[in-house]
XYZ file of C-alpha atoms in Angstrom:
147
model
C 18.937 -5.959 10.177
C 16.169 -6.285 7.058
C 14.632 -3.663 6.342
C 10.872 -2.536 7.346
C 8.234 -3.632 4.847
C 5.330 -2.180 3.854
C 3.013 -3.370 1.570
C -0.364 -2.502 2.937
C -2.971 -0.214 5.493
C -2.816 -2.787 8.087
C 1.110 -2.497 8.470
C 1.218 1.377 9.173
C -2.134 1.930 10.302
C -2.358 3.583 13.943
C -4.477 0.578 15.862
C -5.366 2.139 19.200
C -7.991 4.579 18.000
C -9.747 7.719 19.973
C -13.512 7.432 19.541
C -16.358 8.607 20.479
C -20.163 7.344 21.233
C -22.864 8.126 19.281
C -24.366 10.051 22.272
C -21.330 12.010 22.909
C -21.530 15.536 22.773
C -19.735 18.525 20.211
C -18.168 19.489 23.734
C -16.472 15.800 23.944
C -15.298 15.891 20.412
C -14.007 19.058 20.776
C -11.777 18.177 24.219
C -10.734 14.565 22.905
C -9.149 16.611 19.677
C -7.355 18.811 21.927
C -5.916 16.381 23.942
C -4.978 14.006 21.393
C -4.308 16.329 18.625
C -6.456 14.446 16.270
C -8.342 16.112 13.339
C -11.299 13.258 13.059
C -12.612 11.281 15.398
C -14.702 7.809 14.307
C -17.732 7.458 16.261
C -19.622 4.167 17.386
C -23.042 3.003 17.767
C -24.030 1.425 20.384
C -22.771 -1.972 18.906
C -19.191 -0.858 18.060
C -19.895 -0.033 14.755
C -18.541 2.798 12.906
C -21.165 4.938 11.783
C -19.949 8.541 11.133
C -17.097 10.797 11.776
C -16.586 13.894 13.719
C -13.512 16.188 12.336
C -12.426 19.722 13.117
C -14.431 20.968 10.070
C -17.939 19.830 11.781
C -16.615 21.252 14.854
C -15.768 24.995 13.607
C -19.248 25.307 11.414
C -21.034 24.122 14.816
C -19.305 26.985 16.762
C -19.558 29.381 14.666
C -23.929 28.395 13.914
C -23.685 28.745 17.685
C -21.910 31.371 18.440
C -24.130 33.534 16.084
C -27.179 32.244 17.087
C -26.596 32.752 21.315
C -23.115 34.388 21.527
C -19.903 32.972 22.870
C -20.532 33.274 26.187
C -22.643 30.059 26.085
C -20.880 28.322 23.319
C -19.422 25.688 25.637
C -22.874 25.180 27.279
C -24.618 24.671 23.770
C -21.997 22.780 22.142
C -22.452 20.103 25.987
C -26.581 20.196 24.243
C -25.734 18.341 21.335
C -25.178 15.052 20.832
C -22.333 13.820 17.803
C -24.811 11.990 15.941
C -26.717 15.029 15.339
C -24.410 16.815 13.470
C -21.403 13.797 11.991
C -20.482 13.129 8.384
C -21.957 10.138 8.064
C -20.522 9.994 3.927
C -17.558 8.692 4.755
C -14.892 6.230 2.992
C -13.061 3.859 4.563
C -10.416 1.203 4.220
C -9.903 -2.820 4.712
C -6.198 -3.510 6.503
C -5.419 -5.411 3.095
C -6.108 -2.343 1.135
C -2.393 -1.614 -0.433
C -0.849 1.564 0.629
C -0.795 2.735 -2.860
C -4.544 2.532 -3.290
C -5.331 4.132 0.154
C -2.416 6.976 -0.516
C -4.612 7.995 -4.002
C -8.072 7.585 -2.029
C -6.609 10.119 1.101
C -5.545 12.191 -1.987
C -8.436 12.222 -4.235
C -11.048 13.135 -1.229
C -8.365 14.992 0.372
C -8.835 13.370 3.395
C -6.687 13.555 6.591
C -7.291 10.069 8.092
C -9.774 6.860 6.551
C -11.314 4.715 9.443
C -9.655 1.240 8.542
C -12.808 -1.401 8.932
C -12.911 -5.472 9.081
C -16.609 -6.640 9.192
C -18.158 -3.536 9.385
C -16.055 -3.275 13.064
C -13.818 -0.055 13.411
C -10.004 -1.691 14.225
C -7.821 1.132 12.644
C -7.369 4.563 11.772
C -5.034 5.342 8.603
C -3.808 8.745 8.428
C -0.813 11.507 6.766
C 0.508 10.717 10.294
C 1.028 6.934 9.495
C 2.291 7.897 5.732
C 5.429 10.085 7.187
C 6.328 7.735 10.047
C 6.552 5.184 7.246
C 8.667 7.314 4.808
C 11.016 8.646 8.200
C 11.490 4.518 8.817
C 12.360 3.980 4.800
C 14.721 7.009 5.284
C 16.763 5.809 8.165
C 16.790 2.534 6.956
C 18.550 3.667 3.742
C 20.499 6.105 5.626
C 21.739 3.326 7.797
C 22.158 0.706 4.950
């Protein structure tokens, strides 16, 4: 058995991505991150296209602007009044699938970034992430463990 190569984004990046619409609400961001246990969250126009991101950051100053302006007890009703596209970073980097995995390691370093949206043609079709970076190195591992 050869072992696994990897050379660039495309070949660890995770390809089914969690997103949300433009119109979505702080409330659907919030659930989707529970239940998928994802810290950012790309989020599409109408057309498909990637045009900001939601992350746990966005999500925590939101609660807390809320929570001190109208209390707790109607956080989860507030947070249903306002739409993503209000409040997403819309100053975001993001990668090709041919970018090497060097390059995009230093980038996720140097903004300290959790995940980069991976685009092709200005169309969202990965997400790379620290997730993607230690499934790679536990493959390498057991690869030279097994060799």
């Amino acid at each position: 058995m050869s072992a696994p190569t990897y050379a660039r984004v495309a070949d660890i990046m995770t390809r089914e991505v969690i997103t949300l619409d433009r119109h979505d609400t702080l409330c659907d961001a919030r659930r989707l991150m529970g239940e998928h246990q994802i810290r950012n969250v790309p989020v599409l126009d109408e057309n498909r296209r990637l045009v900001g991101l939601v992350n746990q950051k966005i999500i925590l100053r939101e609660a807390l602007r809320l929570t001190d302006a109208h209390g707790y007890e109607q956080l989860d009703d507030r947070m249903a009044e306002i739409p993503v596209f209000e409040v997403l970073d819309a100053d975001f980097k993001t990668l090709s699938g041919d970018t090497s995995l060097a390059d995009a390691g230093r980038l996720l370093l140097e903004h300290r970034q959790a995940s980069l949206p991976v685009v092709d043609h200005d169309a969202l079709v990965g997400i790379l992430s620290v997730v993607d970076y230690v499934r790679m190195a536990i493959d390498l591992l057991e690869d030279d463990q097994a060799g």
